mmCIF file of N, CA and C in Angstrom:
data_model
loop_
_atom_site.group_PDB
_atom_site.id
_atom_site.type_symbol
_atom_site.label_atom_id
_atom_site.label_comp_id
_atom_site.label_asym_id
_atom_site.label_seq_id
_atom_site.Cartn_x
_atom_site.Cartn_y
_atom_site.Cartn_z
ATOM 1 N N MET A 1 93.809 85.558 154.385
ATOM 2 C CA MET A 1 93.884 84.153 154.860
ATOM 3 C C MET A 1 92.663 83.393 154.550
ATOM 4 N N ILE A 2 92.867 82.326 154.015
ATOM 5 C CA ILE A 2 91.695 81.418 153.580
ATOM 6 C C ILE A 2 91.727 80.304 154.278
ATOM 7 N N ALA A 3 90.854 79.737 154.999
ATOM 8 C CA ALA A 3 90.753 78.476 155.799
ATOM 9 C C ALA A 3 92.111 78.301 156.552
ATOM 10 N N GLY A 4 92.735 79.226 157.012
ATOM 11 C CA GLY A 4 93.961 79.152 157.733
ATOM 12 C C GLY A 4 95.138 79.015 157.115
ATOM 13 N N ARG A 5 95.119 78.950 155.815
ATOM 14 C CA ARG A 5 96.327 78.914 155.001
ATOM 15 C C ARG A 5 96.625 80.137 154.229
ATOM 16 N N GLY A 6 98.000 80.247 153.905
ATOM 17 C CA GLY A 6 98.479 81.525 153.178
ATOM 18 C C GLY A 6 99.139 82.433 154.209
ATOM 19 N N PRO A 7 99.518 83.524 153.524
ATOM 20 C CA PRO A 7 100.308 84.495 154.467
ATOM 21 C C PRO A 7 99.335 85.191 155.304
ATOM 22 N N SER A 8 100.007 85.803 156.334
ATOM 23 C CA SER A 8 99.276 86.509 157.378
ATOM 24 C C SER A 8 98.827 87.775 156.811
ATOM 25 N N PRO A 9 97.716 88.478 157.254
ATOM 26 C CA PRO A 9 97.261 89.669 156.964
ATOM 27 C C PRO A 9 98.397 90.806 157.066
ATOM 28 N N ALA A 10 99.107 90.701 158.306
ATOM 29 C CA ALA A 10 100.189 91.704 158.625
ATOM 30 C C ALA A 10 101.269 91.492 157.554
ATOM 31 N N LEU A 11 101.615 90.289 157.137
ATOM 32 C CA LEU A 11 102.648 90.139 156.053
ATOM 33 C C LEU A 11 102.289 90.788 154.870
ATOM 34 N N CYS A 12 100.839 90.581 154.382
ATOM 35 C CA CYS A 12 100.440 91.207 153.286
ATOM 36 C C CYS A 12 100.517 92.759 153.235
ATOM 37 N N LEU A 13 100.097 93.333 154.477
ATOM 38 C CA LEU A 13 100.102 94.851 154.590
ATOM 39 C C LEU A 13 101.591 95.294 154.556
ATOM 40 N N LEU A 14 102.551 94.424 155.171
ATOM 41 C CA LEU A 14 103.916 94.959 155.071
ATOM 42 C C LEU A 14 104.346 94.841 153.695
ATOM 43 N N LEU A 15 104.113 93.814 152.850
ATOM 44 C CA LEU A 15 104.563 93.747 151.515
ATOM 45 C C LEU A 15 103.960 94.770 150.584
ATOM 46 N N VAL A 16 102.669 95.172 150.847
ATOM 47 C CA VAL A 16 102.105 96.409 150.112
ATOM 48 C C VAL A 16 102.757 97.719 150.378
ATOM 49 N N ALA A 17 103.108 97.865 151.785
ATOM 50 C CA ALA A 17 103.717 99.149 152.207
ATOM 51 C C ALA A 17 105.127 99.274 151.507
ATOM 52 N N ARG A 18 105.691 98.083 151.230
ATOM 53 C CA ARG A 18 107.154 98.175 150.626
ATOM 54 C C ARG A 18 107.070 98.371 149.161
ATOM 55 N N LEU A 19 106.080 98.461 148.478
ATOM 56 C CA LEU A 19 106.079 98.560 147.098
ATOM 57 C C LEU A 19 106.645 99.919 146.591
ATOM 58 N N PRO A 20 107.415 99.772 145.377
ATOM 59 C CA PRO A 20 108.075 101.199 144.986
ATOM 60 C C PRO A 20 106.907 102.244 144.500
ATOM 61 N N ASP A 21 107.331 103.526 144.687
ATOM 62 C CA ASP A 21 106.295 104.474 144.389
ATOM 63 C C ASP A 21 106.079 104.575 142.869
ATOM 64 N N THR A 22 106.598 103.794 142.048
ATOM 65 C CA THR A 22 106.146 103.641 140.589
ATOM 66 C C THR A 22 105.360 102.532 140.222
ATOM 67 N N SER A 23 104.904 101.724 141.280
ATOM 68 C CA SER A 23 104.126 100.612 140.973
ATOM 69 C C SER A 23 102.570 100.930 140.648
ATOM 70 N N LEU A 24 102.027 99.926 140.073
ATOM 71 C CA LEU A 24 100.620 100.170 139.553
ATOM 72 C C LEU A 24 99.582 100.448 140.764
ATOM 73 N N THR A 25 99.952 99.589 141.812
ATOM 74 C CA THR A 25 99.260 99.614 143.006
ATOM 75 C C THR A 25 99.171 101.047 143.614
ATOM 76 N N VAL A 26 100.373 101.667 143.653
ATOM 77 C CA VAL A 26 100.485 102.921 144.145
ATOM 78 C C VAL A 26 99.891 103.911 143.350
ATOM 79 N N ALA A 27 99.958 103.723 142.098
ATOM 80 C CA ALA A 27 99.321 104.686 141.124
ATOM 81 C C ALA A 27 97.850 104.764 141.286
ATOM 82 N N LEU A 28 97.245 103.405 141.406
ATOM 83 C CA LEU A 28 95.863 103.404 141.444
ATOM 84 C C LEU A 28 95.387 104.094 142.711
ATOM 85 N N ALA A 29 96.205 103.957 143.835
ATOM 86 C CA ALA A 29 95.763 104.585 145.003
ATOM 87 C C ALA A 29 95.886 106.072 144.984
ATOM 88 N N SER A 30 96.864 106.510 144.078
ATOM 89 C CA SER A 30 97.197 107.876 144.059
ATOM 90 C C SER A 30 96.084 108.773 143.150
ATOM 91 N N GLY A 31 95.256 108.016 142.301
ATOM 92 C CA GLY A 31 94.258 108.536 141.589
ATOM 93 C C GLY A 31 93.938 108.192 140.189
ATOM 94 N N GLY A 32 94.764 107.044 139.926
ATOM 95 C CA GLY A 32 94.342 106.355 138.574
ATOM 96 C C GLY A 32 95.653 105.863 137.754
ATOM 97 N N ARG A 33 95.271 105.140 136.708
ATOM 98 C CA ARG A 33 96.419 104.757 135.953
ATOM 99 C C ARG A 33 97.322 105.576 135.279
ATOM 100 N N GLU A 34 96.961 106.817 135.040
ATOM 101 C CA GLU A 34 97.781 107.807 134.515
ATOM 102 C C GLU A 34 98.909 108.163 135.511
ATOM 103 N N HIS A 35 98.997 107.876 136.635
ATOM 104 C CA HIS A 35 100.080 108.127 137.663
ATOM 105 C C HIS A 35 101.016 106.953 137.630
ATOM 106 N N PHE A 36 100.865 105.905 136.852
ATOM 107 C CA PHE A 36 101.634 104.832 136.832
ATOM 108 C C PHE A 36 102.920 105.209 136.146
ATOM 109 N N GLY A 37 104.134 104.920 136.976
ATOM 110 C CA GLY A 37 105.518 105.317 136.518
ATOM 111 C C GLY A 37 105.946 106.674 137.021
ATOM 112 N N TRP A 38 105.037 107.464 137.778
ATOM 113 C CA TRP A 38 105.407 108.700 138.274
ATOM 114 C C TRP A 38 105.665 108.511 139.778
ATOM 115 N N GLY A 39 106.915 108.310 139.925
ATOM 116 C CA GLY A 39 107.512 108.219 141.216
ATOM 117 C C GLY A 39 108.024 109.650 141.786
ATOM 118 N N GLN A 40 108.628 109.631 142.882
ATOM 119 C CA GLN A 40 109.049 110.883 143.380
ATOM 120 C C GLN A 40 110.111 111.483 142.660
ATOM 121 N N ASP A 41 111.035 110.790 142.032
ATOM 122 C CA ASP A 41 112.075 111.387 141.263
ATOM 123 C C ASP A 41 111.443 111.876 139.811
ATOM 124 N N ARG A 42 110.401 111.391 139.382
ATOM 125 C CA ARG A 42 109.952 111.992 138.201
ATOM 126 C C ARG A 42 109.125 113.354 138.412
ATOM 127 N N HIS A 43 108.482 113.359 139.472
ATOM 128 C CA HIS A 43 107.821 114.668 139.978
ATOM 129 C C HIS A 43 108.850 115.647 140.236
ATOM 130 N N LEU A 44 109.965 115.322 140.841
ATOM 131 C CA LEU A 44 110.889 116.283 141.108
ATOM 132 C C LEU A 44 111.544 116.827 139.712
ATOM 133 N N ALA A 45 111.785 115.976 138.765
ATOM 134 C CA ALA A 45 112.354 116.289 137.539
ATOM 135 C C ALA A 45 111.407 117.244 136.658
ATOM 136 N N ALA A 46 110.086 116.952 136.794
ATOM 137 C CA ALA A 46 109.158 117.793 136.312
ATOM 138 C C ALA A 46 109.092 119.354 136.813
ATOM 139 N N ASP A 47 109.187 119.362 138.266
ATOM 140 C CA ASP A 47 109.273 120.548 138.959
ATOM 141 C C ASP A 47 110.635 121.327 138.614
ATOM 142 N N LEU A 48 111.724 120.477 138.492
ATOM 143 C CA LEU A 48 112.954 121.276 138.101
ATOM 144 C C LEU A 48 112.809 121.948 136.748
ATOM 145 N N PHE A 49 112.176 121.156 135.783
ATOM 146 C CA PHE A 49 111.866 121.592 134.373
ATOM 147 C C PHE A 49 111.175 122.890 134.484
ATOM 148 N N ASP A 50 109.994 122.854 135.284
ATOM 149 C CA ASP A 50 109.248 124.116 135.263
ATOM 150 C C ASP A 50 109.908 125.311 135.935
ATOM 151 N N ALA A 51 110.763 125.027 136.987
ATOM 152 C CA ALA A 51 111.475 126.073 137.612
ATOM 153 C C ALA A 51 112.599 126.722 136.659
ATOM 154 N N ILE A 52 113.259 125.866 135.819
ATOM 155 C CA ILE A 52 114.110 126.366 134.921
ATOM 156 C C ILE A 52 113.449 127.266 133.824
ATOM 157 N N ASN A 53 112.336 126.741 133.332
ATOM 158 C CA ASN A 53 111.565 127.593 132.374
ATOM 159 C C ASN A 53 111.142 128.925 132.893
ATOM 160 N N SER A 54 110.575 128.982 134.221
ATOM 161 C CA SER A 54 110.031 130.129 134.875
ATOM 162 C C SER A 54 111.279 131.130 135.027
ATOM 163 N N ASN A 55 112.523 130.544 135.485
ATOM 164 C CA ASN A 55 113.680 131.320 135.662
ATOM 165 C C ASN A 55 114.097 131.945 134.253
ATOM 166 N N THR A 56 114.029 131.212 133.153
ATOM 167 C CA THR A 56 114.329 131.622 131.919
ATOM 168 C C THR A 56 113.565 132.755 131.454
ATOM 169 N N ARG A 57 112.161 132.664 131.538
ATOM 170 C CA ARG A 57 111.271 133.638 131.245
ATOM 171 C C ARG A 57 111.381 134.938 132.114
ATOM 172 N N ALA A 58 111.658 134.801 133.326
ATOM 173 C CA ALA A 58 111.796 135.925 134.156
ATOM 174 C C ALA A 58 112.987 136.791 134.072
ATOM 175 N N THR A 59 114.076 136.082 133.798
ATOM 176 C CA THR A 59 115.477 136.814 133.508
ATOM 177 C C THR A 59 115.816 137.049 132.041
ATOM 178 N N GLY A 60 115.051 136.683 131.067
ATOM 179 C CA GLY A 60 115.414 136.912 129.771
ATOM 180 C C GLY A 60 115.353 138.354 129.303
ATOM 181 N N GLN A 61 116.029 138.578 128.187
ATOM 182 C CA GLN A 61 116.050 140.016 127.600
ATOM 183 C C GLN A 61 114.955 140.114 126.640
ATOM 184 N N TRP A 62 113.655 140.093 127.165
ATOM 185 C CA TRP A 62 112.686 140.157 126.137
ATOM 186 C C TRP A 62 112.143 141.501 125.982
ATOM 187 N N GLY A 63 111.577 141.936 124.843
ATOM 188 C CA GLY A 63 110.980 143.164 124.771
ATOM 189 C C GLY A 63 109.776 143.312 125.703
ATOM 190 N N LYS A 64 109.413 144.523 125.793
ATOM 191 C CA LYS A 64 108.224 144.843 126.898
ATOM 192 C C LYS A 64 106.926 144.120 126.335
ATOM 193 N N GLY A 65 106.504 143.087 127.214
ATOM 194 C CA GLY A 65 105.318 142.422 126.856
ATOM 195 C C GLY A 65 105.619 141.204 125.916
ATOM 196 N N LYS A 66 106.891 140.846 125.456
ATOM 197 C CA LYS A 66 107.109 139.947 124.595
ATOM 198 C C LYS A 66 107.682 138.584 125.153
ATOM 199 N N ALA A 67 107.627 138.442 126.515
ATOM 200 C CA ALA A 67 108.164 137.186 127.017
ATOM 201 C C ALA A 67 107.334 136.036 126.547
ATOM 202 N N PRO A 68 107.977 134.965 126.018
ATOM 203 C CA PRO A 68 107.364 133.730 125.601
ATOM 204 C C PRO A 68 106.549 133.069 126.598
ATOM 205 N N LYS A 69 105.511 132.440 126.222
ATOM 206 C CA LYS A 69 104.696 131.513 127.199
ATOM 207 C C LYS A 69 105.301 130.120 126.933
ATOM 208 N N ILE A 70 105.963 129.585 127.908
ATOM 209 C CA ILE A 70 106.657 128.216 128.030
ATOM 210 C C ILE A 70 105.694 127.468 128.676
ATOM 211 N N PRO A 71 105.204 126.254 128.021
ATOM 212 C CA PRO A 71 104.198 125.366 128.607
ATOM 213 C C PRO A 71 104.991 124.723 129.734
ATOM 214 N N ALA A 72 104.091 124.292 130.738
ATOM 215 C CA ALA A 72 104.490 123.484 131.817
ATOM 216 C C ALA A 72 104.767 121.946 131.494
ATOM 217 N N PHE A 73 105.343 121.321 132.172
ATOM 218 C CA PHE A 73 105.822 119.906 131.870
ATOM 219 C C PHE A 73 104.510 119.060 132.149
ATOM 220 N N PRO A 74 103.997 118.305 131.173
ATOM 221 C CA PRO A 74 102.693 117.482 131.260
ATOM 222 C C PRO A 74 102.738 116.591 132.522
ATOM 223 N N ARG A 75 101.833 116.677 133.358
ATOM 224 C CA ARG A 75 101.737 115.898 134.616
ATOM 225 C C ARG A 75 100.534 115.100 134.637
ATOM 226 N N PRO A 76 100.279 113.947 135.172
ATOM 227 C CA PRO A 76 98.947 113.301 135.271
ATOM 228 C C PRO A 76 98.044 113.994 136.099
ATOM 229 N N GLN A 77 96.908 114.070 135.595
ATOM 230 C CA GLN A 77 95.593 114.623 136.076
ATOM 231 C C GLN A 77 94.636 113.669 136.492
ATOM 232 N N ALA A 78 94.219 113.723 137.762
ATOM 233 C CA ALA A 78 93.169 112.933 138.242
ATOM 234 C C ALA A 78 91.862 113.292 137.561
ATOM 235 N N LYS A 79 91.184 112.261 137.107
ATOM 236 C CA LYS A 79 89.894 112.578 136.342
ATOM 237 C C LYS A 79 88.656 112.871 137.395
ATOM 238 N N ALA A 80 88.200 113.945 137.136
ATOM 239 C CA ALA A 80 86.904 114.281 138.069
ATOM 240 C C ALA A 80 85.693 113.664 137.686
ATOM 241 N N LYS A 81 85.116 113.078 138.518
ATOM 242 C CA LYS A 81 83.883 112.361 138.235
ATOM 243 C C LYS A 81 82.607 113.404 138.181
ATOM 244 N N ALA A 82 81.950 113.245 137.211
ATOM 245 C CA ALA A 82 80.749 114.206 137.131
ATOM 246 C C ALA A 82 79.770 113.672 138.186
ATOM 247 N N ARG A 83 79.452 114.708 138.961
ATOM 248 C CA ARG A 83 78.250 114.289 139.872
ATOM 249 C C ARG A 83 76.989 114.908 139.499
ATOM 250 N N LYS A 84 76.070 114.136 139.586
ATOM 251 C CA LYS A 84 74.672 114.502 139.105
ATOM 252 C C LYS A 84 73.988 115.414 140.264
ATOM 253 N N ALA A 85 73.484 116.386 140.065
ATOM 254 C CA ALA A 85 72.964 117.401 140.967
ATOM 255 C C ALA A 85 71.726 116.475 141.569
ATOM 256 N N LYS A 86 71.695 116.303 142.778
ATOM 257 C CA LYS A 86 70.596 115.589 143.457
ATOM 258 C C LYS A 86 69.608 116.581 144.275
ATOM 259 N N ARG A 87 68.411 116.424 144.101
ATOM 260 C CA ARG A 87 67.422 117.246 144.646
ATOM 261 C C ARG A 87 67.253 116.650 146.137
ATOM 262 N N PRO A 88 67.079 117.431 147.270
ATOM 263 C CA PRO A 88 66.907 116.933 148.536
ATOM 264 C C PRO A 88 65.570 116.258 148.632
ATOM 265 N N ALA A 89 65.396 115.231 149.180
ATOM 266 C CA ALA A 89 64.280 114.374 149.585
ATOM 267 C C ALA A 89 63.237 115.124 150.465
ATOM 268 N N THR A 90 62.060 115.147 150.049
ATOM 269 C CA THR A 90 61.006 115.684 150.753
ATOM 270 C C THR A 90 60.287 114.794 151.712
ATOM 271 N N VAL A 91 59.577 115.213 152.769
ATOM 272 C CA VAL A 91 58.919 114.222 153.644
ATOM 273 C C VAL A 91 57.893 113.419 152.818
ATOM 274 N N ALA A 92 57.147 114.216 151.840
ATOM 275 C CA ALA A 92 56.201 113.460 151.150
ATOM 276 C C ALA A 92 56.778 112.277 150.299
ATOM 277 N N ALA A 93 57.945 112.712 149.714
ATOM 278 C CA ALA A 93 58.510 111.531 148.840
ATOM 279 C C ALA A 93 59.122 110.432 149.629
ATOM 280 N N LEU A 94 59.575 110.715 150.920
ATOM 281 C CA LEU A 94 60.006 109.693 151.889
ATOM 282 C C LEU A 94 58.842 108.845 152.266
ATOM 283 N N TYR A 95 57.776 109.387 152.584
ATOM 284 C CA TYR A 95 56.488 108.645 153.010
ATOM 285 C C TYR A 95 56.089 107.705 151.889
ATOM 286 N N GLN A 96 55.937 108.341 150.700
ATOM 287 C CA GLN A 96 55.590 107.545 149.477
ATOM 288 C C GLN A 96 56.435 106.452 149.290
ATOM 289 N N HIS A 97 57.646 106.606 149.375
ATOM 290 C CA HIS A 97 58.737 105.522 149.170
ATOM 291 C C HIS A 97 58.636 104.458 150.109
ATOM 292 N N PHE A 98 58.267 104.808 151.457
ATOM 293 C CA PHE A 98 58.334 103.784 152.454
ATOM 294 C C PHE A 98 56.812 103.059 152.658
ATOM 295 N N SER A 99 55.835 103.707 151.962
ATOM 296 C CA SER A 99 54.574 103.318 152.077
ATOM 297 C C SER A 99 54.068 102.338 150.979
ATOM 298 N N ARG A 100 54.967 102.146 149.969
ATOM 299 C CA ARG A 100 54.686 101.261 148.837
ATOM 300 C C ARG A 100 54.662 99.926 149.317
ATOM 301 N N ARG A 101 53.972 98.987 148.424
ATOM 302 C CA ARG A 101 54.087 97.636 148.868
ATOM 303 C C ARG A 101 54.551 96.857 147.542
#
């Protein structure tokens, strides 16, 4: 709300909560742009695909140790941010930092 005009914050929160699970806003909140379009139905379809492939591999008439490796359905992966190893601060380094002019 800017200068008393516009929709109320409660209405904005209500509208955001009602967004479909395939929207870009929900995708960004879930971990990134690669989640865009991945709603509940698409996740269930990917799980069903993997379950059918696992069942096929488990019940097939394969020779001993000859069961094929069936790849899983590609799913969006959240990108891990590389964290830099940070050394703990020492008392001397803190004193030097705060005593500078």
